PDB file of C-alpha atoms and ligand atoms in Angstrom:
ATOM      1  CA  ALA A 926      13.485  18.586  17.754  1.00  0.00           C
ATOM      2  CA  VAL A 927      12.636  19.948  21.217  1.00  0.00           C
ATOM      3  CA  HIS A 928      15.867  18.597  22.663  1.00  0.00           C
ATOM      4  CA  ALA A 929      17.881  19.931  19.732  1.00  0.00           C
ATOM      5  CA  ALA A 930      16.371  23.407  20.137  1.00  0.00           C
ATOM      6  CA  ASN A 931      17.102  23.321  23.893  1.00  0.00           C
ATOM      7  CA  HIS A 932      20.701  22.263  23.297  1.00  0.00           C
ATOM      8  CA  LEU A 933      21.172  24.945  20.645  1.00  0.00           C
ATOM      9  CA  ARG A 934      19.767  27.614  22.978  1.00  0.00           C
ATOM     10  CA  ALA A 935      22.135  26.465  25.740  1.00  0.00           C
ATOM     11  CA  LEU A 936      25.025  26.738  23.261  1.00  0.00           C
ATOM     12  CA  LYS A 937      23.765  30.181  22.160  1.00  0.00           C
ATOM     13  CA  ALA A 938      23.867  28.724  18.647  1.00  0.00           C
ATOM     14  CA  ILE A 939      20.525  30.155  17.539  1.00  0.00           C
ATOM     15  CA  LYS A 940      21.273  33.436  15.807  1.00  0.00           C
ATOM     16  CA  THR A 941      19.572  35.629  13.238  1.00  0.00           C
ATOM     17  CA  THR A 942      17.893  33.869  10.313  1.00  0.00           C
ATOM     18  CA  LYS A 943      20.589  35.119   7.934  1.00  0.00           C
ATOM     19  CA  GLU A 944      23.373  33.874  10.202  1.00  0.00           C
ATOM     20  CA  ASN A 945      21.601  30.536  10.685  1.00  0.00           C
ATOM     21  CA  LEU A 946      21.186  30.126   6.921  1.00  0.00           C
ATOM     22  CA  ARG A 947      24.862  30.957   6.297  1.00  0.00           C
ATOM     23  CA  GLU A 948      25.915  28.346   8.862  1.00  0.00           C
ATOM     24  CA  ALA A 949      23.491  25.806   7.400  1.00  0.00           C
ATOM     25  CA  ILE A 950      24.897  26.398   3.894  1.00  0.00           C
ATOM     26  CA  ALA A 951      28.451  25.906   5.206  1.00  0.00           C
ATOM     27  CA  GLY A 952      27.443  22.722   7.033  1.00  0.00           C
ATOM     28  CA  GLU A 953      25.590  21.210   4.095  1.00  0.00           C
ATOM     29  CA  THR A 954      28.427  22.156   1.728  1.00  0.00           C
ATOM     30  CA  HIS A 955      30.986  20.419   3.951  1.00  0.00           C
ATOM     31  CA  GLU A 956      28.751  17.342   4.032  1.00  0.00           C
ATOM     32  CA  PHE A 957      28.216  16.978   0.273  1.00  0.00           C
ATOM     33  CA  LYS A 958      31.731  18.032  -0.776  1.00  0.00           C
ATOM     34  CA  ASP A 959      33.845  16.243   1.835  1.00  0.00           C
ATOM     35  CA  MET A 960      32.031  14.182   4.446  1.00  0.00           C
ATOM     36  CA  TYR A 961      29.647  12.032   2.426  1.00  0.00           C
ATOM     37  CA  PRO A 962      32.022  11.372  -0.512  1.00  0.00           C
ATOM     38  CA  GLU A 963      34.519   9.877   1.965  1.00  0.00           C
ATOM     39  CA  MET A 964      31.773   7.842   3.639  1.00  0.00           C
ATOM     40  CA  ILE A 965      30.475   6.628   0.263  1.00  0.00           C
ATOM     41  CA  ALA A 966      33.995   5.554  -0.756  1.00  0.00           C
ATOM     42  CA  ALA A 967      34.486   3.718   2.554  1.00  0.00           C
ATOM     43  CA  ALA A 968      31.128   1.945   2.257  1.00  0.00           C
ATOM     44  CA  LYS A 969      31.959   0.956  -1.330  1.00  0.00           C
ATOM     45  CA  GLU A 970      35.361  -0.395  -0.265  1.00  0.00           C
ATOM     46  CA  GLU A 971      33.722  -2.433   2.510  1.00  0.00           C
ATOM     47  CA  GLY A 972      30.978  -3.711   0.239  1.00  0.00           C
ATOM     48  CA  ALA A 973      28.352  -2.212   2.547  1.00  0.00           C
ATOM     49  CA  ARG A 974      25.711  -1.570  -0.128  1.00  0.00           C
ATOM     50  CA  ASP A 975      22.941  -0.367   2.217  1.00  0.00           C
ATOM     51  CA  ALA A 976      25.292   2.188   3.753  1.00  0.00           C
ATOM     52  CA  GLU A 977      26.526   3.240   0.314  1.00  0.00           C
ATOM     53  CA  ARG A 978      22.942   3.833  -0.862  1.00  0.00           C
ATOM     54  CA  SER A 979      21.999   5.710   2.312  1.00  0.00           C
ATOM     55  CA  PHE A 980      25.082   7.960   2.092  1.00  0.00           C
ATOM     56  CA  THR A 981      24.526   8.512  -1.642  1.00  0.00           C
ATOM     57  CA  TYR A 982      20.935   9.654  -1.020  1.00  0.00           C
ATOM     58  CA  ALA A 983      22.047  11.931   1.797  1.00  0.00           C
ATOM     59  CA  ASN A 984      24.867  13.358  -0.315  1.00  0.00           C
ATOM     60  CA  ALA A 985      22.535  14.301  -3.181  1.00  0.00           C
ATOM     61  CA  VAL A 986      19.967  15.802  -0.839  1.00  0.00           C
ATOM     62  CA  GLU A 987      22.498  17.803   1.205  1.00  0.00           C
ATOM     63  CA  GLU A 988      23.666  19.479  -2.002  1.00  0.00           C
ATOM     64  CA  HIS A 989      20.047  20.297  -2.801  1.00  0.00           C
ATOM     65  CA  HIS A 990      19.483  21.633   0.733  1.00  0.00           C
ATOM     66  CA  ALA A 991      22.523  23.918   0.397  1.00  0.00           C
ATOM     67  CA  ARG A 992      20.998  25.355  -2.793  1.00  0.00           C
ATOM     68  CA  LEU A 993      17.590  25.798  -1.116  1.00  0.00           C
ATOM     69  CA  TYR A 994      19.171  27.626   1.823  1.00  0.00           C
ATOM     70  CA  HIS A 995      21.175  29.789  -0.560  1.00  0.00           C
ATOM     71  CA  ASP A 996      17.994  30.726  -2.441  1.00  0.00           C
ATOM     72  CA  MET A 997      16.221  31.462   0.857  1.00  0.00           C
ATOM     73  CA  LEU A 998      19.095  33.683   1.957  1.00  0.00           C
ATOM     74  CA  GLU A 999      18.936  35.666  -1.276  1.00  0.00           C
ATOM     75  CA  GLU A1000      15.151  36.031  -1.103  1.00  0.00           C
ATOM     76  CA  LEU A1001      14.881  36.666   2.628  1.00  0.00           C
ATOM     77  CA  ASP A1002      14.370  40.410   2.321  1.00  0.00           C
ATOM     78  CA  ILE A1003      11.963  40.269  -0.614  1.00  0.00           C
ATOM     79  CA  GLN A1004       9.991  37.080  -0.007  1.00  0.00           C
ATOM     80  CA  LYS A1005       6.469  37.748   1.219  1.00  0.00           C
ATOM     81  CA  GLU A1006       4.810  34.611  -0.077  1.00  0.00           C
ATOM     82  CA  SER A1007       4.361  31.650   2.253  1.00  0.00           C
ATOM     83  CA  PHE A1008       4.331  28.143   0.776  1.00  0.00           C
ATOM     84  CA  PRO A1009       4.676  24.551   1.955  1.00  0.00           C
ATOM     85  CA  TYR A1010       7.681  22.267   1.568  1.00  0.00           C
ATOM     86  CA  TYR A1011       7.502  18.558   0.801  1.00  0.00           C
ATOM     87  CA  VAL A1012      10.035  16.054   2.178  1.00  0.00           C
ATOM     88  CA  CYS A1013      10.745  12.588   0.791  1.00  0.00           C
ATOM     89  CA  PRO A1014      10.330   9.966   3.565  1.00  0.00           C
ATOM     90  CA  VAL A1015      13.041   7.760   2.054  1.00  0.00           C
ATOM     91  CA  CYS A1016      15.951  10.058   1.199  1.00  0.00           C
ATOM     92  CA  GLY A1017      14.991  13.446   2.666  1.00  0.00           C
ATOM     93  CA  MET A1018      14.793  15.287  -0.676  1.00  0.00           C
ATOM     94  CA  THR A1019      13.075  18.617  -0.043  1.00  0.00           C
ATOM     95  CA  VAL A1020      11.074  20.639  -2.580  1.00  0.00           C
ATOM     96  CA  ASP A1021       8.881  23.705  -2.302  1.00  0.00           C
ATOM     97  CA  HIS A1022       5.309  24.423  -3.383  1.00  0.00           C
ATOM     98  CA  LYS A1023       4.372  20.948  -4.708  1.00  0.00           C
ATOM     99  CA  ALA A1024       5.560  17.346  -4.396  1.00  0.00           C
ATOM    100  CA  PRO A1025       7.072  15.938  -7.613  1.00  0.00           C
ATOM    101  CA  ASP A1026       5.511  12.945  -9.395  1.00  0.00           C
ATOM    102  CA  LYS A1027       8.427  10.924  -8.069  1.00  0.00           C
ATOM    103  CA  CYS A1028      11.517  11.705  -6.036  1.00  0.00           C
ATOM    104  CA  PRO A1029      14.412  12.740  -8.305  1.00  0.00           C
ATOM    105  CA  VAL A1030      16.915  11.145  -5.913  1.00  0.00           C
ATOM    106  CA  CYS A1031      15.419   7.808  -4.787  1.00  0.00           C
ATOM    107  CA  GLY A1032      12.384   7.424  -7.068  1.00  0.00           C
ATOM    108  CA  VAL A1033       9.703   7.080  -4.371  1.00  0.00           C
ATOM    109  CA  LYS A1034       6.186   8.198  -5.407  1.00  0.00           C
ATOM    110  CA  GLY A1035       5.497  11.905  -4.867  1.00  0.00           C
ATOM    111  CA  SER A1036       2.295  11.025  -2.992  1.00  0.00           C
ATOM    112  CA  MET A1037       4.539   9.665  -0.212  1.00  0.00           C
ATOM    113  CA  PHE A1038       6.187  13.066   0.385  1.00  0.00           C
ATOM    114  CA  LYS A1039       5.364  14.685   3.727  1.00  0.00           C
ATOM    115  CA  LYS A1040       3.938  18.206   3.538  1.00  0.00           C
ATOM    116  CA  ILE A1041       5.568  20.740   5.874  1.00  0.00           C
ATOM    117  CA  GLU A1042       3.616  23.992   6.309  1.00  0.00           C
TER     118      GLU A1042
HETATM  119 FE1  FE2 B2029      13.622  10.420  -2.180  1.00  0.00          FE
END
């Protein structure tokens, strides 16, 4: 994360929160609409089941991330409440406020989710 932040600063790629969210939405949207579907199809064609599962998890979660970022963008000016996020250690599913009983994407127990303050 430190290296990524340094590289982004060098690229002058860190902008306002609204601009960053808009770029993140565009990136996630590209991934779940175009990038991962192609990768899933290729993995399926090659019979690479582990890769297919990994790409399928990522595809579902990237779509969810795009929605989360969209909601954040809409609420940016009105949101005053601070709350934690919980991230699935298997597929990366991200939820706010409280971990689910089990991950809706990969099924791992909610107690395994990592809390991000
Ligand atoms: Fe998961």
